[in-house]
Amino acid sequence: MGKGFYISKPVGIVSIILCAGALATIIALSVVYSEEKAKNNNQVSPTDGGTTSKPPVTTLAPSNEPWDKYRLPKNLVPDHYNLTLWPRLTPDLTTGLYIFTGESTVEFETTEETDLILIHSSKLNYTILENGHLARLTSVNSGVRVPLIKVSWLQSVTQYLVLQLDGKLMTGHRYHLYTKFTGELADDLGGFYRSEYMEDGVKKVVATTQMQPTDARKAFPCFDEPAMKAIFYITLIHDRGTVALSNGEEKGYPVTIDNQHVQKTVFEPTEKMSTYLLAFIVSDFDFINNTIDGVWIRIFARKPAIAAGQGEYALNKTGPILKFFEKYYNSSYPLPKSDQIALPDFNAGAMENWGLITYRETALLYDKEFSSNSNKQRIATIIAHELAHMWFGNLVTLRWWNDLWLNEGFASYVEYLGAHEAEPDWNVKDLIVLGDVHRVFAVDALASSHPLSSKEEDIQKPAQISELFDAISYSKGASVLRMLSDFLTEEVFTMGLRTYLSEFAFGNAVYTDLWKHLQMCLCTRISRTLRPTVNIIFPQAVDANGTELPDTVHNIMNTWVLQMGFPVVTIDTKTGVVSQKHFLLDPDSEVTAPSPFNYEWIVPIKWMKTGAVQSPYWLRGKSATNDAMKALGTEWVLANLNVVGYYRVNYDEENWGGITGLLILFFKLIPVINRAQLVDDAFNLARAKIISTVLALNTTKYLDKEREYMPWESALNNLDFFYLMFDRSEVYGPMQDYLRKQVTPLFNYYKTLTENWSKVPDGHMDQYNQVNAISLACRTGLEECQNLAKTWFKQWMDTNNNQIHPNLRSTVYCNAIAASGANEWEFAWSQFKNATIATEADKLRSALACTKQPWLLNRSYTLDPKMIRKQDATSTIVYIANNVIGQSLAWDFVRARWSYIFTQYGGGSFSFSNLINGVTKRFSTEFELQQLKQFKEDNAEVGFGSGTLAVDQSIERTTANIKWIAENKQNVLNWFRDETKPVF
Ligand code: BES
Ligand code: ZN
């Protein structure tokens, strides 16, 4: 982040709260003021002609007029746009604002006659043209009468430019709509916005875009819906010496406009595409490049980052990942170039603009001196994710946002396949279980969850669209698609995918179109393959061609897509009875949402008996008997192999006893992923009161022998809940004693493996688990670990030479800062301010929140973008909340400042749900529950945007936590005490 982290003197949080309070009041007042003003200014007077005016805006109460509806009518279809934009990278001398100017002509066809034009537009100021209106309408074909514009205005609520005509546009005719406008190049991370950084003491400004989901309309008037695909002819005007980029290839030449000697960059016309995938960027960045099979690949970043070689990893991996997806989709990359750019200010992680992918710096730039293996994995997977969208999402686009889950879920699944191609030694594909399946189980087990699929008519407003970018769409989407690919076989899955892409290329589809293609391929394959037996388990298989499935793809998948939640499958190995039940973390919570399938799923079960893999079983209906699942004597059953199924598994007590015994004696007989599953299932079944907490805790007893990352990570995720619930109670001490006992062998193992911490373990997973070993050993107070962290940190302070390996930095910084005082903290703070790479700044930013001194915690964290970039504000607050000492500080900050945070730190990313879940995750008292409910009530008007669901989830989680503590505290305390009793 160059000298980019330009942070002014630390100011106390209290004073910032006061300042921000005053600021918020000013903002609130000015909103009311501008609304009032707009009411008196809602139509264009023809005498205003020729000047740039304040946009006339109406704020009338919603009626049933077409401009009061959020969806566009379907009578006008864009064909292409000619768009010129000129962002100014220095502030306007009179207003002090950064602005852009633009001119656009859109050619559209009338498919049904109409005298009304609605086109999206938000926060743009239009020049009143010679006709006295905000736009000019002409005909493409000569000899056609063009109706005159009667009135034109901006409908701010629904974000339209509205033109009422004095006659009809004729069906089948084409027209041109011309507009001239200006907009603010604000630092709001949405639409055409401004990013800033420091380079050699000089402030640099970048003009860049984030259109998804509904902000293209902030950059120019457009039919801003994903199905309104068009071709875009883009031109950017910019200062000479700066670089302009967009979706197509660029050609630039110098011009003089209004006596200004500038550069005009004209881009090759795009393919037919959706507005949300557009991108325009002006910067003075540098790039590196190569060409692979005719595709030109470039990585852009700040000049010092490129000079330091930080783009090399991304450049080296992009080609192979692109080639992998060409094979996977059986379709060549649809564009001549693929640009990727790292931006100092970026709300999400990355955005799949077609041909010009944008990233936050930490998601694209790699430096072996600073980046951990986890940073590296994130870069490889995020590149894979965005490249996957180049076909799935960009070439074929879902018709409306209600199907977003398929777009994001698909990319979130295949990102693991792409990353595996880039780094075949990592076993990265297994990590979907921790990163997506387990992650989303936690939210999808709440009664306040929601189904993957929404109805088109329920998703209308931009805020409703933004809410869809949640863990359900991403991680549940990824999990159920992985399950689908597994039971269809990858061969059938990719065949269906390929024919789907080829049918809908450059067009739009709905999710059931994919099911149709998969079904088609399944049928063709099965009729082509000679099968000795059809289906023994389900002779009633419905498919005429004799598919192995118990039903059609459509019907099976509907049970996963149209109802929320997932089942817990219980296998009684004494009777062979297999049954299913909606899994609820709080069994007393009330599920009010009706389900079309009565909360029953069609469940594919892969399983093994006493170590031998058996033929898969399908469960349909509440319960069924499968004699093969009976276990006799020392036999044991383990289901959901490799956790390819989106469900949890419970067993009869004896089988549980067998499995926990096996864990202690022969844990290697159970596949690694399933060891992680057993821990996660057991802890969650215990939280749901299906099994005892003691049984869950028993699954951790074998950990002193476990060396693999996935089971440890799974255990730590679950024990984290224990820390959250008990780190303010008497359970804390005995729990620390137990965990220290369990982790010490792992710590010693790594000490030996790394030759006293001087080497890096070879394997990717081993590198991860080394971090776990150190984190938990230090957290549980293992003195040797704490001394190690303090010594390494002190060496850095003394020599100003950081010898700590990047993999270990986050945990070492955090533990060193937690174990020491102001000097160490001050040192980290100054390192943070001077960091030259975002990935190092991020490690320090999170470590600064580990201090045990409240006054230090108070020092650095504010909503002042000069201190912490806007993109990092919400995660910083969550870091503070993670610290037991910072919890109430963070919560008080958020609830006192919600409306300010909400208006200033919006955008369509996950940050609000992360923020709300983050600051409330420790909540476990009646008092906290009341505060949370009050928070919901107090801010109902302001709203919670993408955090809406998180508020209800937090209330539900807190309610469950209160009950869980009451019922479990004593048992848990006793168990930890027993396990740490000295043995005589
Ligand atoms: N399309 C999204 C970016 C996005 C997210 C835009 C939210 C608007 C609102 C992009 O493809 C994406 O999913 N990015 C992820 C990264 C991925 C590896 C999960 C992100 O930004 O975190
Ligand atoms: Zn995505």
CSV table of N, CA, C and O in Angstrom, one decimal, residues 179-226:
chain,number,residue,atom,x,y,z
A,179,THR,N,-27.5,12.2,-24.0
A,179,THR,CA,-27.5,13.0,-22.8
A,179,THR,C,-26.1,13.5,-22.5
A,179,THR,O,-25.1,12.9,-23.0
A,180,LYS,N,-26.0,14.6,-21.8
A,180,LYS,CA,-24.7,15.2,-21.3
A,180,LYS,C,-24.9,15.4,-19.8
A,180,LYS,O,-25.9,15.9,-19.4
A,181,PHE,N,-23.9,15.0,-19.1
A,181,PHE,CA,-24.1,15.0,-17.6
A,181,PHE,C,-22.8,15.1,-16.9
A,181,PHE,O,-21.7,15.0,-17.5
A,182,THR,N,-22.9,15.4,-15.6
A,182,THR,CA,-21.7,15.3,-14.7
A,182,THR,C,-22.1,14.5,-13.5
A,182,THR,O,-23.3,14.4,-13.1
A,183,GLY,N,-21.1,14.0,-12.8
A,183,GLY,CA,-21.3,13.3,-11.6
A,183,GLY,C,-20.1,13.5,-10.7
A,183,GLY,O,-19.1,14.0,-11.1
A,184,GLU,N,-20.3,13.1,-9.4
A,184,GLU,CA,-19.2,13.3,-8.5
A,184,GLU,C,-18.3,12.1,-8.4
A,184,GLU,O,-18.9,10.9,-8.4
A,185,LEU,N,-17.0,12.3,-8.5
A,185,LEU,CA,-16.1,11.2,-8.4
A,185,LEU,C,-15.8,11.1,-6.9
A,185,LEU,O,-14.8,11.6,-6.4
A,186,ALA,N,-16.7,10.5,-6.1
A,186,ALA,CA,-16.6,10.5,-4.6
A,186,ALA,C,-15.8,9.4,-4.2
A,186,ALA,O,-15.4,8.5,-5.0
A,187,ASP,N,-15.5,9.3,-2.9
A,187,ASP,CA,-14.7,8.2,-2.3
A,187,ASP,C,-15.6,7.2,-1.7
A,187,ASP,O,-15.4,6.7,-0.6
A,188,ASP,N,-16.7,6.9,-2.4
A,188,ASP,CA,-17.8,6.1,-1.8
A,188,ASP,C,-17.7,4.6,-2.3
A,188,ASP,O,-18.6,3.8,-2.0
A,189,LEU,N,-16.7,4.2,-3.1
A,189,LEU,CA,-16.5,2.8,-3.4
A,189,LEU,C,-17.5,2.3,-4.3
A,189,LEU,O,-17.6,1.0,-4.5
A,190,GLY,N,-18.4,3.1,-4.9
A,190,GLY,CA,-19.5,2.6,-5.8
A,190,GLY,C,-19.7,3.5,-7.0
A,190,GLY,O,-19.5,4.7,-6.9
A,191,GLY,N,-20.1,2.8,-8.1
A,191,GLY,CA,-20.2,3.6,-9.4
A,191,GLY,C,-18.8,4.0,-9.9
A,191,GLY,O,-17.8,3.3,-9.7
A,192,PHE,N,-18.7,5.2,-10.5
A,192,PHE,CA,-17.4,5.8,-10.9
A,192,PHE,C,-16.9,6.5,-9.6
A,192,PHE,O,-17.5,7.5,-9.2
A,193,TYR,N,-15.8,6.0,-9.0
A,193,TYR,CA,-15.4,6.6,-7.7
A,193,TYR,C,-13.9,6.8,-7.7
A,193,TYR,O,-13.2,6.5,-8.6
A,194,ARG,N,-13.5,7.4,-6.6
A,194,ARG,CA,-12.1,7.8,-6.5
A,194,ARG,C,-11.3,7.0,-5.4
A,194,ARG,O,-11.9,6.8,-4.3
A,195,SER,N,-10.1,6.6,-5.8
A,195,SER,CA,-9.3,5.9,-4.8
A,195,SER,C,-8.0,6.8,-4.7
A,195,SER,O,-7.6,7.4,-5.7
A,196,GLU,N,-7.4,6.9,-3.5
A,196,GLU,CA,-6.3,7.7,-3.3
A,196,GLU,C,-5.1,7.0,-2.6
A,196,GLU,O,-5.4,6.0,-1.8
A,197,TYR,N,-3.9,7.3,-2.9
A,197,TYR,CA,-2.8,6.7,-2.2
A,197,TYR,C,-1.6,7.7,-2.3
A,197,TYR,O,-1.6,8.7,-3.1
A,198,MET,N,-0.6,7.5,-1.4
A,198,MET,CA,0.6,8.4,-1.5
A,198,MET,C,1.7,7.6,-2.1
A,198,MET,O,1.9,6.4,-2.0
A,199,GLU,N,2.4,8.4,-3.0
A,199,GLU,CA,3.6,7.8,-3.6
A,199,GLU,C,4.7,8.8,-3.5
A,199,GLU,O,4.5,9.9,-4.0
A,200,ASP,N,5.8,8.5,-2.9
A,200,ASP,CA,6.9,9.4,-2.7
A,200,ASP,C,6.4,10.8,-2.2
A,200,ASP,O,6.8,11.8,-2.7
A,201,GLY,N,5.6,10.7,-1.2
A,201,GLY,CA,5.1,11.9,-0.6
A,201,GLY,C,4.1,12.7,-1.4
A,201,GLY,O,3.7,13.8,-1.0
A,202,VAL,N,3.7,12.1,-2.5
A,202,VAL,CA,2.7,12.9,-3.4
A,202,VAL,C,1.4,12.1,-3.4
A,202,VAL,O,1.4,10.9,-3.5
A,203,LYS,N,0.3,12.9,-3.2
A,203,LYS,CA,-1.0,12.2,-3.2
A,203,LYS,C,-1.4,11.9,-4.7
A,203,LYS,O,-1.3,12.7,-5.6
A,204,LYS,N,-1.8,10.6,-4.9
A,204,LYS,CA,-2.2,10.2,-6.3
A,204,LYS,C,-3.7,9.8,-6.2
A,204,LYS,O,-4.1,9.3,-5.2
A,205,VAL,N,-4.3,10.1,-7.3
A,205,VAL,CA,-5.8,9.8,-7.4
A,205,VAL,C,-6.0,8.9,-8.6
A,205,VAL,O,-5.5,9.0,-9.6
A,206,VAL,N,-6.9,7.9,-8.3
A,206,VAL,CA,-7.3,6.9,-9.3
A,206,VAL,C,-8.8,7.1,-9.5
A,206,VAL,O,-9.5,7.2,-8.5
A,207,ALA,N,-9.2,7.1,-10.8
A,207,ALA,CA,-10.7,7.1,-11.0
A,207,ALA,C,-11.0,5.6,-11.4
A,207,ALA,O,-10.4,5.1,-12.3
A,208,THR,N,-11.9,5.0,-10.7
A,208,THR,CA,-12.2,3.6,-11.0
A,208,THR,C,-13.7,3.3,-10.8
A,208,THR,O,-14.4,4.2,-10.3
A,209,THR,N,-14.1,2.1,-11.1
A,209,THR,CA,-15.6,1.8,-11.0
A,209,THR,C,-15.8,0.5,-10.2
A,209,THR,O,-15.0,-0.4,-10.1
A,210,GLN,N,-17.0,0.4,-9.6
A,210,GLN,CA,-17.6,-0.8,-9.1
A,210,GLN,C,-19.1,-0.7,-9.4
A,210,GLN,O,-19.8,0.0,-8.7
A,211,MET,N,-19.5,-1.4,-10.4
A,211,MET,CA,-20.9,-1.3,-10.9
A,211,MET,C,-21.8,-2.3,-10.3
A,211,MET,O,-23.0,-2.0,-10.1
A,212,GLN,N,-21.4,-3.5,-10.0
A,212,GLN,CA,-22.3,-4.5,-9.5
A,212,GLN,C,-22.8,-4.1,-8.1
A,212,GLN,O,-21.9,-3.7,-7.2
A,213,PRO,N,-24.0,-4.3,-7.7
A,213,PRO,CA,-25.0,-4.7,-8.6
A,213,PRO,C,-25.7,-3.6,-9.4
A,213,PRO,O,-26.0,-3.7,-10.6
A,214,THR,N,-25.9,-2.4,-8.8
A,214,THR,CA,-26.8,-1.4,-9.5
A,214,THR,C,-26.2,0.0,-9.5
A,214,THR,O,-26.9,1.0,-9.3
A,215,ASP,N,-24.9,0.1,-9.7
A,215,ASP,CA,-24.3,1.4,-9.7
A,215,ASP,C,-23.8,1.9,-11.0
A,215,ASP,O,-23.2,2.9,-11.1
A,216,ALA,N,-24.0,1.1,-12.1
A,216,ALA,CA,-23.6,1.6,-13.4
A,216,ALA,C,-24.4,2.9,-13.7
A,216,ALA,O,-23.9,3.9,-14.3
A,217,ARG,N,-25.6,3.0,-13.2
A,217,ARG,CA,-26.5,4.1,-13.3
A,217,ARG,C,-25.9,5.4,-12.7
A,217,ARG,O,-26.4,6.5,-12.9
A,218,LYS,N,-24.9,5.2,-11.8
A,218,LYS,CA,-24.3,6.4,-11.2
A,218,LYS,C,-23.2,6.9,-12.1
A,218,LYS,O,-22.7,8.0,-11.8
A,219,ALA,N,-22.8,6.2,-13.1
A,219,ALA,CA,-21.7,6.6,-14.0
A,219,ALA,C,-22.3,7.2,-15.3
A,219,ALA,O,-21.7,8.1,-15.9
A,220,PHE,N,-23.4,6.6,-15.8
A,220,PHE,CA,-24.1,7.1,-17.0
A,220,PHE,C,-25.5,6.6,-17.1
A,220,PHE,O,-25.8,5.5,-16.4
A,221,PRO,N,-26.4,7.2,-17.8
A,221,PRO,CA,-27.8,6.7,-17.8
A,221,PRO,C,-27.8,5.4,-18.6
A,221,PRO,O,-27.2,5.4,-19.7
A,222,CYS,N,-28.4,4.4,-18.1
A,222,CYS,CA,-28.3,3.1,-18.8
A,222,CYS,C,-29.5,2.2,-18.3
A,222,CYS,O,-30.1,2.4,-17.3
A,223,PHE,N,-29.8,1.3,-19.2
A,223,PHE,CA,-30.8,0.3,-18.8
A,223,PHE,C,-30.1,-0.7,-17.9
A,223,PHE,O,-29.5,-1.7,-18.4
A,224,ASP,N,-30.1,-0.5,-16.6
A,224,ASP,CA,-29.2,-1.1,-15.7
A,224,ASP,C,-29.8,-2.4,-15.1
A,224,ASP,O,-29.9,-2.5,-13.9
A,225,GLU,N,-30.1,-3.3,-15.9
A,225,GLU,CA,-30.6,-4.6,-15.5
A,225,GLU,C,-29.7,-5.7,-16.3
A,225,GLU,O,-29.4,-5.5,-17.4
A,226,PRO,N,-29.4,-6.8,-15.6
A,226,PRO,CA,-28.5,-7.8,-16.2
A,226,PRO,C,-29.0,-8.4,-17.5
A,226,PRO,O,-28.2,-8.8,-18.3
